[in-house]
Amino acid sequence: MKAYNYFKIVFSISLIFTLFGAYFKIIHIYSNWTAVLLVVGLLATLGYIVLGIIEVQKSKRISSAEKLMWTVGFISFGFLTAFLYLLNGQKRVVSQQYK
């Protein structure tokens, strides 16, 4: 598996676990599993933020200003930045890095 696929996998895990955990909280299913889902979602969120920052900082294809922009975005706006990064940023940032 290529290294840049890990970001997509961890982002997907985070999204699924967080949505299910929040849904179960909203419909008042209070069990230990609800808390576990939310904790796994939170840990996966931290994981994709760290993976995204590492990918951006290792890239030789983008400028320092753009690296700073992506890093601040990941730290400040986690999900939104990760979604935009998946849509168009990751292709540009890591296209030659892992080949």
PDB file of N, CA and C in Angstrom:
ATOM      1  N   MET A   1       0.847  -1.179   0.000  1.00  0.00           N
ATOM      2  CA  MET A   1       0.000   0.000   0.000  1.00  0.00           C
ATOM      3  C   MET A   1       0.891   1.240   0.000  1.00  0.00           C
ATOM      4  N   LYS A   2       0.523   2.203  -0.806  1.00  0.00           N
ATOM      5  CA  LYS A   2       1.312   3.426  -0.869  1.00  0.00           C
ATOM      6  C   LYS A   2       1.059   4.280   0.363  1.00  0.00           C
ATOM      7  N   ALA A   3       2.083   5.017   0.740  1.00  0.00           N
ATOM      8  CA  ALA A   3       2.023   5.783   1.985  1.00  0.00           C
ATOM      9  C   ALA A   3       0.924   6.839   1.969  1.00  0.00           C
ATOM     10  N   TYR A   4       0.638   7.436   0.813  1.00  0.00           N
ATOM     11  CA  TYR A   4      -0.355   8.503   0.801  1.00  0.00           C
ATOM     12  C   TYR A   4      -1.783   7.978   0.921  1.00  0.00           C
ATOM     13  N   ASN A   5      -1.989   6.657   0.838  1.00  0.00           N
ATOM     14  CA  ASN A   5      -3.321   6.096   1.057  1.00  0.00           C
ATOM     15  C   ASN A   5      -3.684   6.072   2.534  1.00  0.00           C
ATOM     16  N   TYR A   6      -2.691   6.087   3.419  1.00  0.00           N
ATOM     17  CA  TYR A   6      -2.971   6.071   4.848  1.00  0.00           C
ATOM     18  C   TYR A   6      -3.809   7.271   5.270  1.00  0.00           C
ATOM     19  N   PHE A   7      -3.549   8.416   4.670  1.00  0.00           N
ATOM     20  CA  PHE A   7      -4.326   9.613   5.001  1.00  0.00           C
ATOM     21  C   PHE A   7      -5.804   9.384   4.695  1.00  0.00           C
ATOM     22  N   LYS A   8      -6.098   8.836   3.518  1.00  0.00           N
ATOM     23  CA  LYS A   8      -7.490   8.585   3.125  1.00  0.00           C
ATOM     24  C   LYS A   8      -8.148   7.574   4.062  1.00  0.00           C
ATOM     25  N   ILE A   9      -7.429   6.538   4.432  1.00  0.00           N
ATOM     26  CA  ILE A   9      -7.986   5.507   5.303  1.00  0.00           C
ATOM     27  C   ILE A   9      -8.286   6.070   6.683  1.00  0.00           C
ATOM     28  N   VAL A  10      -7.323   6.788   7.261  1.00  0.00           N
ATOM     29  CA  VAL A  10      -7.522   7.339   8.606  1.00  0.00           C
ATOM     30  C   VAL A  10      -8.620   8.402   8.601  1.00  0.00           C
ATOM     31  N   PHE A  11      -8.689   9.204   7.545  1.00  0.00           N
ATOM     32  CA  PHE A  11      -9.755  10.200   7.430  1.00  0.00           C
ATOM     33  C   PHE A  11     -11.126   9.514   7.363  1.00  0.00           C
ATOM     34  N   SER A  12     -11.231   8.453   6.590  1.00  0.00           N
ATOM     35  CA  SER A  12     -12.496   7.712   6.479  1.00  0.00           C
ATOM     36  C   SER A  12     -12.903   7.096   7.810  1.00  0.00           C
ATOM     37  N   ILE A  13     -11.949   6.497   8.508  1.00  0.00           N
ATOM     38  CA  ILE A  13     -12.228   5.915   9.824  1.00  0.00           C
ATOM     39  C   ILE A  13     -12.726   6.990  10.780  1.00  0.00           C
ATOM     40  N   SER A  14     -12.065   8.124  10.773  1.00  0.00           N
ATOM     41  CA  SER A  14     -12.460   9.224  11.648  1.00  0.00           C
ATOM     42  C   SER A  14     -13.874   9.680  11.348  1.00  0.00           C
ATOM     43  N   LEU A  15     -14.171   9.868  10.095  1.00  0.00           N
ATOM     44  CA  LEU A  15     -15.491  10.336   9.685  1.00  0.00           C
ATOM     45  C   LEU A  15     -16.576   9.344  10.096  1.00  0.00           C
ATOM     46  N   ILE A  16     -16.374   8.076   9.821  1.00  0.00           N
ATOM     47  CA  ILE A  16     -17.382   7.055  10.129  1.00  0.00           C
ATOM     48  C   ILE A  16     -17.608   6.931  11.628  1.00  0.00           C
ATOM     49  N   PHE A  17     -16.532   6.798  12.389  1.00  0.00           N
ATOM     50  CA  PHE A  17     -16.675   6.602  13.828  1.00  0.00           C
ATOM     51  C   PHE A  17     -17.262   7.834  14.509  1.00  0.00           C
ATOM     52  N   THR A  18     -16.853   9.001  14.077  1.00  0.00           N
ATOM     53  CA  THR A  18     -17.378  10.222  14.683  1.00  0.00           C
ATOM     54  C   THR A  18     -18.864  10.406  14.368  1.00  0.00           C
ATOM     55  N   LEU A  19     -19.257  10.151  13.121  1.00  0.00           N
ATOM     56  CA  LEU A  19     -20.671  10.293  12.759  1.00  0.00           C
ATOM     57  C   LEU A  19     -21.551   9.293  13.503  1.00  0.00           C
ATOM     58  N   PHE A  20     -21.117   8.027  13.569  1.00  0.00           N
ATOM     59  CA  PHE A  20     -21.911   7.033  14.286  1.00  0.00           C
ATOM     60  C   PHE A  20     -21.961   7.339  15.783  1.00  0.00           C
ATOM     61  N   GLY A  21     -20.839   7.729  16.358  1.00  0.00           N
ATOM     62  CA  GLY A  21     -20.820   8.077  17.778  1.00  0.00           C
ATOM     63  C   GLY A  21     -21.733   9.250  18.087  1.00  0.00           C
ATOM     64  N   ALA A  22     -21.693  10.278  17.247  1.00  0.00           N
ATOM     65  CA  ALA A  22     -22.561  11.444  17.447  1.00  0.00           C
ATOM     66  C   ALA A  22     -24.027  11.068  17.252  1.00  0.00           C
ATOM     67  N   TYR A  23     -24.307  10.242  16.254  1.00  0.00           N
ATOM     68  CA  TYR A  23     -25.688   9.808  16.012  1.00  0.00           C
ATOM     69  C   TYR A  23     -26.235   9.049  17.217  1.00  0.00           C
ATOM     70  N   PHE A  24     -25.445   8.131  17.748  1.00  0.00           N
ATOM     71  CA  PHE A  24     -25.898   7.361  18.904  1.00  0.00           C
ATOM     72  C   PHE A  24     -26.093   8.254  20.133  1.00  0.00           C
ATOM     73  N   LYS A  25     -25.270   9.280  20.285  1.00  0.00           N
ATOM     74  CA  LYS A  25     -25.464  10.231  21.385  1.00  0.00           C
ATOM     75  C   LYS A  25     -26.751  11.030  21.195  1.00  0.00           C
ATOM     76  N   ILE A  26     -27.021  11.433  19.954  1.00  0.00           N
ATOM     77  CA  ILE A  26     -28.210  12.235  19.670  1.00  0.00           C
ATOM     78  C   ILE A  26     -29.490  11.442  19.941  1.00  0.00           C
ATOM     79  N   ILE A  27     -29.502  10.157  19.569  1.00  0.00           N
ATOM     80  CA  ILE A  27     -30.717   9.366  19.793  1.00  0.00           C
ATOM     81  C   ILE A  27     -30.713   8.717  21.175  1.00  0.00           C
ATOM     82  N   HIS A  28     -29.799   9.149  22.023  1.00  0.00           N
ATOM     83  CA  HIS A  28     -29.745   8.771  23.432  1.00  0.00           C
ATOM     84  C   HIS A  28     -29.511   7.285  23.674  1.00  0.00           C
ATOM     85  N   ILE A  29     -28.633   6.719  22.887  1.00  0.00           N
ATOM     86  CA  ILE A  29     -28.177   5.356  23.183  1.00  0.00           C
ATOM     87  C   ILE A  29     -26.920   5.519  24.019  1.00  0.00           C
ATOM     88  N   TYR A  30     -27.085   5.492  25.319  1.00  0.00           N
ATOM     89  CA  TYR A  30     -25.962   5.707  26.228  1.00  0.00           C
ATOM     90  C   TYR A  30     -25.379   4.362  26.630  1.00  0.00           C
ATOM     91  N   SER A  31     -24.371   4.005  25.972  1.00  0.00           N
ATOM     92  CA  SER A  31     -23.668   2.784  26.339  1.00  0.00           C
ATOM     93  C   SER A  31     -22.170   3.069  26.262  1.00  0.00           C
ATOM     94  N   ASN A  32     -21.402   2.110  26.685  1.00  0.00           N
ATOM     95  CA  ASN A  32     -19.945   2.276  26.604  1.00  0.00           C
ATOM     96  C   ASN A  32     -19.484   2.342  25.160  1.00  0.00           C
ATOM     97  N   TRP A  33     -20.237   1.745  24.258  1.00  0.00           N
ATOM     98  CA  TRP A  33     -19.834   1.743  22.849  1.00  0.00           C
ATOM     99  C   TRP A  33     -19.907   3.130  22.227  1.00  0.00           C
ATOM    100  N   THR A  34     -20.840   3.921  22.663  1.00  0.00           N
ATOM    101  CA  THR A  34     -20.943   5.285  22.137  1.00  0.00           C
ATOM    102  C   THR A  34     -19.683   6.072  22.461  1.00  0.00           C
ATOM    103  N   ALA A  35     -19.241   5.973  23.684  1.00  0.00           N
ATOM    104  CA  ALA A  35     -18.016   6.665  24.087  1.00  0.00           C
ATOM    105  C   ALA A  35     -16.809   6.117  23.339  1.00  0.00           C
ATOM    106  N   VAL A  36     -16.780   4.810  23.134  1.00  0.00           N
ATOM    107  CA  VAL A  36     -15.663   4.194  22.402  1.00  0.00           C
ATOM    108  C   VAL A  36     -15.636   4.698  20.972  1.00  0.00           C
ATOM    109  N   LEU A  37     -16.790   4.772  20.334  1.00  0.00           N
ATOM    110  CA  LEU A  37     -16.853   5.279  18.957  1.00  0.00           C
ATOM    111  C   LEU A  37     -16.325   6.706  18.876  1.00  0.00           C
ATOM    112  N   LEU A  38     -16.726   7.540  19.807  1.00  0.00           N
ATOM    113  CA  LEU A  38     -16.272   8.928  19.788  1.00  0.00           C
ATOM    114  C   LEU A  38     -14.777   9.049  20.075  1.00  0.00           C
ATOM    115  N   VAL A  39     -14.268   8.240  20.974  1.00  0.00           N
ATOM    116  CA  VAL A  39     -12.829   8.281  21.278  1.00  0.00           C
ATOM    117  C   VAL A  39     -12.015   7.792  20.087  1.00  0.00           C
ATOM    118  N   VAL A  40     -12.461   6.723  19.444  1.00  0.00           N
ATOM    119  CA  VAL A  40     -11.757   6.238  18.245  1.00  0.00           C
ATOM    120  C   VAL A  40     -11.811   7.296  17.145  1.00  0.00           C
ATOM    121  N   GLY A  41     -12.966   7.934  16.992  1.00  0.00           N
ATOM    122  CA  GLY A  41     -13.081   9.012  16.003  1.00  0.00           C
ATOM    123  C   GLY A  41     -12.148  10.168  16.308  1.00  0.00           C
ATOM    124  N   LEU A  42     -12.019  10.526  17.581  1.00  0.00           N
ATOM    125  CA  LEU A  42     -11.123  11.611  17.978  1.00  0.00           C
ATOM    126  C   LEU A  42      -9.663  11.238  17.733  1.00  0.00           C
ATOM    127  N   LEU A  43      -9.298  10.026  18.086  1.00  0.00           N
ATOM    128  CA  LEU A  43      -7.913   9.583  17.857  1.00  0.00           C
ATOM    129  C   LEU A  43      -7.591   9.508  16.366  1.00  0.00           C
ATOM    130  N   ALA A  44      -8.543   9.045  15.572  1.00  0.00           N
ATOM    131  CA  ALA A  44      -8.336   9.015  14.127  1.00  0.00           C
ATOM    132  C   ALA A  44      -8.233  10.431  13.560  1.00  0.00           C
ATOM    133  N   THR A  45      -8.988  11.364  14.128  1.00  0.00           N
ATOM    134  CA  THR A  45      -8.889  12.763  13.703  1.00  0.00           C
ATOM    135  C   THR A  45      -7.487  13.300  13.964  1.00  0.00           C
ATOM    136  N   LEU A  46      -6.977  13.041  15.146  1.00  0.00           N
ATOM    137  CA  LEU A  46      -5.603  13.460  15.445  1.00  0.00           C
ATOM    138  C   LEU A  46      -4.618  12.779  14.504  1.00  0.00           C
ATOM    139  N   GLY A  47      -4.906  11.520  14.160  1.00  0.00           N
ATOM    140  CA  GLY A  47      -4.035  10.779  13.240  1.00  0.00           C
ATOM    141  C   GLY A  47      -3.980  11.398  11.863  1.00  0.00           C
ATOM    142  N   TYR A  48      -5.142  11.741  11.275  1.00  0.00           N
ATOM    143  CA  TYR A  48      -5.086  12.306   9.929  1.00  0.00           C
ATOM    144  C   TYR A  48      -4.527  13.723   9.934  1.00  0.00           C
ATOM    145  N   ILE A  49      -4.684  14.449  11.032  1.00  0.00           N
ATOM    146  CA  ILE A  49      -4.067  15.778  11.110  1.00  0.00           C
ATOM    147  C   ILE A  49      -2.542  15.642  11.102  1.00  0.00           C
ATOM    148  N   VAL A  50      -2.028  14.730  11.900  1.00  0.00           N
ATOM    149  CA  VAL A  50      -0.572  14.513  11.945  1.00  0.00           C
ATOM    150  C   VAL A  50      -0.065  14.003  10.602  1.00  0.00           C
ATOM    151  N   LEU A  51      -0.761  13.023   9.994  1.00  0.00           N
ATOM    152  CA  LEU A  51      -0.342  12.504   8.687  1.00  0.00           C
ATOM    153  C   LEU A  51      -0.357  13.596   7.621  1.00  0.00           C
ATOM    154  N   GLY A  52      -1.385  14.435   7.637  1.00  0.00           N
ATOM    155  CA  GLY A  52      -1.465  15.522   6.665  1.00  0.00           C
ATOM    156  C   GLY A  52      -0.329  16.516   6.819  1.00  0.00           C
ATOM    157  N   ILE A  53      -0.020  16.875   8.048  1.00  0.00           N
ATOM    158  CA  ILE A  53       1.079  17.816   8.291  1.00  0.00           C
ATOM    159  C   ILE A  53       2.405  17.205   7.858  1.00  0.00           C
ATOM    160  N   ILE A  54       2.615  15.940   8.135  1.00  0.00           N
ATOM    161  CA  ILE A  54       3.860  15.276   7.728  1.00  0.00           C
ATOM    162  C   ILE A  54       3.981  15.240   6.213  1.00  0.00           C
ATOM    163  N   GLU A  55       2.891  14.871   5.513  1.00  0.00           N
ATOM    164  CA  GLU A  55       2.924  14.845   4.045  1.00  0.00           C
ATOM    165  C   GLU A  55       3.255  16.218   3.477  1.00  0.00           C
ATOM    166  N   VAL A  56       2.629  17.238   4.014  1.00  0.00           N
ATOM    167  CA  VAL A  56       2.842  18.592   3.506  1.00  0.00           C
ATOM    168  C   VAL A  56       4.277  19.038   3.771  1.00  0.00           C
ATOM    169  N   GLN A  57       4.769  18.809   4.971  1.00  0.00           N
ATOM    170  CA  GLN A  57       6.112  19.283   5.311  1.00  0.00           C
ATOM    171  C   GLN A  57       7.211  18.538   4.554  1.00  0.00           C
ATOM    172  N   LYS A  58       6.972  17.284   4.175  1.00  0.00           N
ATOM    173  CA  LYS A  58       7.975  16.521   3.423  1.00  0.00           C
ATOM    174  C   LYS A  58       7.978  16.843   1.936  1.00  0.00           C
ATOM    175  N   SER A  59       6.933  17.486   1.459  1.00  0.00           N
ATOM    176  CA  SER A  59       6.801  17.744   0.033  1.00  0.00           C
ATOM    177  C   SER A  59       7.862  18.730  -0.462  1.00  0.00           C
ATOM    178  N   LYS A  60       8.386  18.420  -1.627  1.00  0.00           N
ATOM    179  CA  LYS A  60       9.331  19.321  -2.284  1.00  0.00           C
ATOM    180  C   LYS A  60       8.669  20.060  -3.444  1.00  0.00           C
ATOM    181  N   ARG A  61       7.397  19.799  -3.670  1.00  0.00           N
ATOM    182  CA  ARG A  61       6.684  20.364  -4.808  1.00  0.00           C
ATOM    183  C   ARG A  61       5.962  21.672  -4.502  1.00  0.00           C
ATOM    184  N   ILE A  62       5.818  22.020  -3.226  1.00  0.00           N
ATOM    185  CA  ILE A  62       5.085  23.242  -2.891  1.00  0.00           C
ATOM    186  C   ILE A  62       6.001  24.194  -2.123  1.00  0.00           C
ATOM    187  N   SER A  63       5.646  25.449  -2.141  1.00  0.00           N
ATOM    188  CA  SER A  63       6.470  26.478  -1.501  1.00  0.00           C
ATOM    189  C   SER A  63       6.308  26.447   0.018  1.00  0.00           C
ATOM    190  N   SER A  64       7.190  27.140   0.698  1.00  0.00           N
ATOM    191  CA  SER A  64       7.122  27.232   2.163  1.00  0.00           C
ATOM    192  C   SER A  64       5.844  27.917   2.626  1.00  0.00           C
ATOM    193  N   ALA A  65       5.404  28.919   1.870  1.00  0.00           N
ATOM    194  CA  ALA A  65       4.168  29.623   2.235  1.00  0.00           C
ATOM    195  C   ALA A  65       2.964  28.685   2.150  1.00  0.00           C
ATOM    196  N   GLU A  66       2.931  27.854   1.127  1.00  0.00           N
ATOM    197  CA  GLU A  66       1.823  26.915   1.000  1.00  0.00           C
ATOM    198  C   GLU A  66       1.887  25.827   2.076  1.00  0.00           C
ATOM    199  N   LYS A  67       3.098  25.412   2.429  1.00  0.00           N
ATOM    200  CA  LYS A  67       3.262  24.451   3.529  1.00  0.00           C
ATOM    201  C   LYS A  67       2.712  25.040   4.825  1.00  0.00           C
ATOM    202  N   LEU A  68       3.020  26.307   5.073  1.00  0.00           N
ATOM    203  CA  LEU A  68       2.519  26.981   6.269  1.00  0.00           C
ATOM    204  C   LEU A  68       0.994  27.071   6.242  1.00  0.00           C
ATOM    205  N   MET A  69       0.444  27.387   5.072  1.00  0.00           N
ATOM    206  CA  MET A  69      -1.010  27.492   4.932  1.00  0.00           C
ATOM    207  C   MET A  69      -1.689  26.156   5.249  1.00  0.00           C
ATOM    208  N   TRP A  70      -1.195  25.064   4.675  1.00  0.00           N
ATOM    209  CA  TRP A  70      -1.786  23.753   4.930  1.00  0.00           C
ATOM    210  C   TRP A  70      -1.640  23.365   6.404  1.00  0.00           C
ATOM    211  N   THR A  71      -0.484  23.628   6.986  1.00  0.00           N
ATOM    212  CA  THR A  71      -0.254  23.270   8.384  1.00  0.00           C
ATOM    213  C   THR A  71      -1.196  24.022   9.311  1.00  0.00           C
ATOM    214  N   VAL A  72      -1.320  25.316   9.121  1.00  0.00           N
ATOM    215  CA  VAL A  72      -2.237  26.117   9.946  1.00  0.00           C
ATOM    216  C   VAL A  72      -3.678  25.652   9.712  1.00  0.00           C
ATOM    217  N   GLY A  73      -4.008  25.328   8.477  1.00  0.00           N
ATOM    218  CA  GLY A  73      -5.348  24.833   8.179  1.00  0.00           C
ATOM    219  C   GLY A  73      -5.654  23.528   8.886  1.00  0.00           C
ATOM    220  N   PHE A  74      -4.718  22.582   8.842  1.00  0.00           N
ATOM    221  CA  PHE A  74      -4.933  21.304   9.528  1.00  0.00           C
ATOM    222  C   PHE A  74      -5.115  21.505  11.031  1.00  0.00           C
ATOM    223  N   ILE A  75      -4.323  22.375  11.609  1.00  0.00           N
ATOM    224  CA  ILE A  75      -4.411  22.593  13.055  1.00  0.00           C
ATOM    225  C   ILE A  75      -5.693  23.346  13.419  1.00  0.00           C
ATOM    226  N   SER A  76      -6.066  24.330  12.629  1.00  0.00           N
ATOM    227  CA  SER A  76      -7.206  25.183  12.976  1.00  0.00           C
ATOM    228  C   SER A  76      -8.553  24.638  12.526  1.00  0.00           C
ATOM    229  N   PHE A  77      -8.614  24.106  11.318  1.00  0.00           N
ATOM    230  CA  PHE A  77      -9.892  23.723  10.720  1.00  0.00           C
ATOM    231  C   PHE A  77      -9.923  22.252  10.323  1.00  0.00           C
ATOM    232  N   GLY A  78      -9.291  21.386  11.083  1.00  0.00           N
ATOM    233  CA  GLY A  78      -9.129  19.963  10.839  1.00  0.00           C
ATOM    234  C   GLY A  78      -9.931  19.333   9.719  1.00  0.00           C
ATOM    235  N   PHE A  79     -11.241  19.118   9.926  1.00  0.00           N
ATOM    236  CA  PHE A  79     -12.044  18.382   8.962  1.00  0.00           C
ATOM    237  C   PHE A  79     -12.145  19.112   7.623  1.00  0.00           C
ATOM    238  N   LEU A  80     -12.420  20.401   7.645  1.00  0.00           N
ATOM    239  CA  LEU A  80     -12.573  21.160   6.399  1.00  0.00           C
ATOM    240  C   LEU A  80     -11.284  21.137   5.584  1.00  0.00           C
ATOM    241  N   THR A  81     -10.161  21.351   6.235  1.00  0.00           N
ATOM    242  CA  THR A  81      -8.884  21.330   5.532  1.00  0.00           C
ATOM    243  C   THR A  81      -8.587  19.938   4.991  1.00  0.00           C
ATOM    244  N   ALA A  82      -8.867  18.911   5.781  1.00  0.00           N
ATOM    245  CA  ALA A  82      -8.621  17.543   5.316  1.00  0.00           C
ATOM    246  C   ALA A  82      -9.481  17.213   4.104  1.00  0.00           C
ATOM    247  N   PHE A  83     -10.723  17.651   4.112  1.00  0.00           N
ATOM    248  CA  PHE A  83     -11.604  17.408   2.977  1.00  0.00           C
ATOM    249  C   PHE A  83     -11.082  18.111   1.722  1.00  0.00           C
ATOM    250  N   LEU A  84     -10.687  19.371   1.852  1.00  0.00           N
ATOM    251  CA  LEU A  84     -10.128  20.100   0.708  1.00  0.00           C
ATOM    252  C   LEU A  84      -8.812  19.485   0.251  1.00  0.00           C
ATOM    253  N   TYR A  85      -8.017  19.029   1.196  1.00  0.00           N
ATOM    254  CA  TYR A  85      -6.742  18.380   0.876  1.00  0.00           C
ATOM    255  C   TYR A  85      -6.982  17.106   0.068  1.00  0.00           C
ATOM    256  N   LEU A  86      -7.988  16.337   0.434  1.00  0.00           N
ATOM    257  CA  LEU A  86      -8.304  15.125  -0.316  1.00  0.00           C
ATOM    258  C   LEU A  86      -8.835  15.442  -1.705  1.00  0.00           C
ATOM    259  N   LEU A  87      -9.643  16.497  -1.822  1.00  0.00           N
ATOM    260  CA  LEU A  87     -10.233  16.828  -3.121  1.00  0.00           C
ATOM    261  C   LEU A  87      -9.201  17.252  -4.154  1.00  0.00           C
ATOM    262  N   ASN A  88      -8.279  18.142  -3.782  1.00  0.00           N
ATOM    263  CA  ASN A  88      -7.348  18.617  -4.805  1.00  0.00           C
ATOM    264  C   ASN A  88      -5.916  18.816  -4.328  1.00  0.00           C
ATOM    265  N   GLY A  89      -5.687  18.953  -3.041  1.00  0.00           N
ATOM    266  CA  GLY A  89      -4.347  19.266  -2.573  1.00  0.00           C
ATOM    267  C   GLY A  89      -3.391  18.096  -2.566  1.00  0.00           C
ATOM    268  N   GLN A  90      -3.859  16.921  -2.195  1.00  0.00           N
ATOM    269  CA  GLN A  90      -2.953  15.792  -2.024  1.00  0.00           C
ATOM    270  C   GLN A  90      -2.329  15.366  -3.349  1.00  0.00           C
ATOM    271  N   LYS A  91      -3.064  15.449  -4.435  1.00  0.00           N
ATOM    272  CA  LYS A  91      -2.511  15.078  -5.745  1.00  0.00           C
ATOM    273  C   LYS A  91      -1.304  15.940  -6.084  1.00  0.00           C
ATOM    274  N   ARG A  92      -1.419  17.214  -5.788  1.00  0.00           N
ATOM    275  CA  ARG A  92      -0.345  18.143  -6.094  1.00  0.00           C
ATOM    276  C   ARG A  92       0.829  18.012  -5.133  1.00  0.00           C
ATOM    277  N   VAL A  93       0.537  17.750  -3.879  1.00  0.00           N
ATOM    278  CA  VAL A  93       1.574  17.737  -2.849  1.00  0.00           C
ATOM    279  C   VAL A  93       2.417  16.477  -2.913  1.00  0.00           C
ATOM    280  N   VAL A  94       1.789  15.310  -3.101  1.00  0.00           N
ATOM    281  CA  VAL A  94       2.537  14.049  -2.998  1.00  0.00           C
ATOM    282  C   VAL A  94       2.600  13.261  -4.290  1.00  0.00           C
ATOM    283  N   SER A  95       2.268  13.822  -5.419  1.00  0.00           N
ATOM    284  CA  SER A  95       2.188  13.040  -6.645  1.00  0.00           C
ATOM    285  C   SER A  95       3.518  12.373  -7.004  1.00  0.00           C
ATOM    286  N   GLN A  96       4.625  13.020  -6.780  1.00  0.00           N
ATOM    287  CA  GLN A  96       5.926  12.420  -7.093  1.00  0.00           C
ATOM    288  C   GLN A  96       6.661  11.924  -5.863  1.00  0.00           C
ATOM    289  N   GLN A  97       6.198  12.263  -4.702  1.00  0.00           N
ATOM    290  CA  GLN A  97       6.917  11.997  -3.464  1.00  0.00           C
ATOM    291  C   GLN A  97       7.039  10.511  -3.164  1.00  0.00           C
ATOM    292  N   TYR A  98       6.013   9.712  -3.414  1.00  0.00           N
ATOM    293  CA  TYR A  98       6.007   8.311  -3.007  1.00  0.00           C
ATOM    294  C   TYR A  98       6.145   7.338  -4.167  1.00  0.00           C
ATOM    295  N   LYS A  99       6.471   7.821  -5.331  1.00  0.00           N
ATOM    296  CA  LYS A  99       6.600   6.904  -6.488  1.00  0.00           C
ATOM    297  C   LYS A  99       7.985   6.317  -6.560  1.00  0.00           C
TER     298      LYS A  99
END
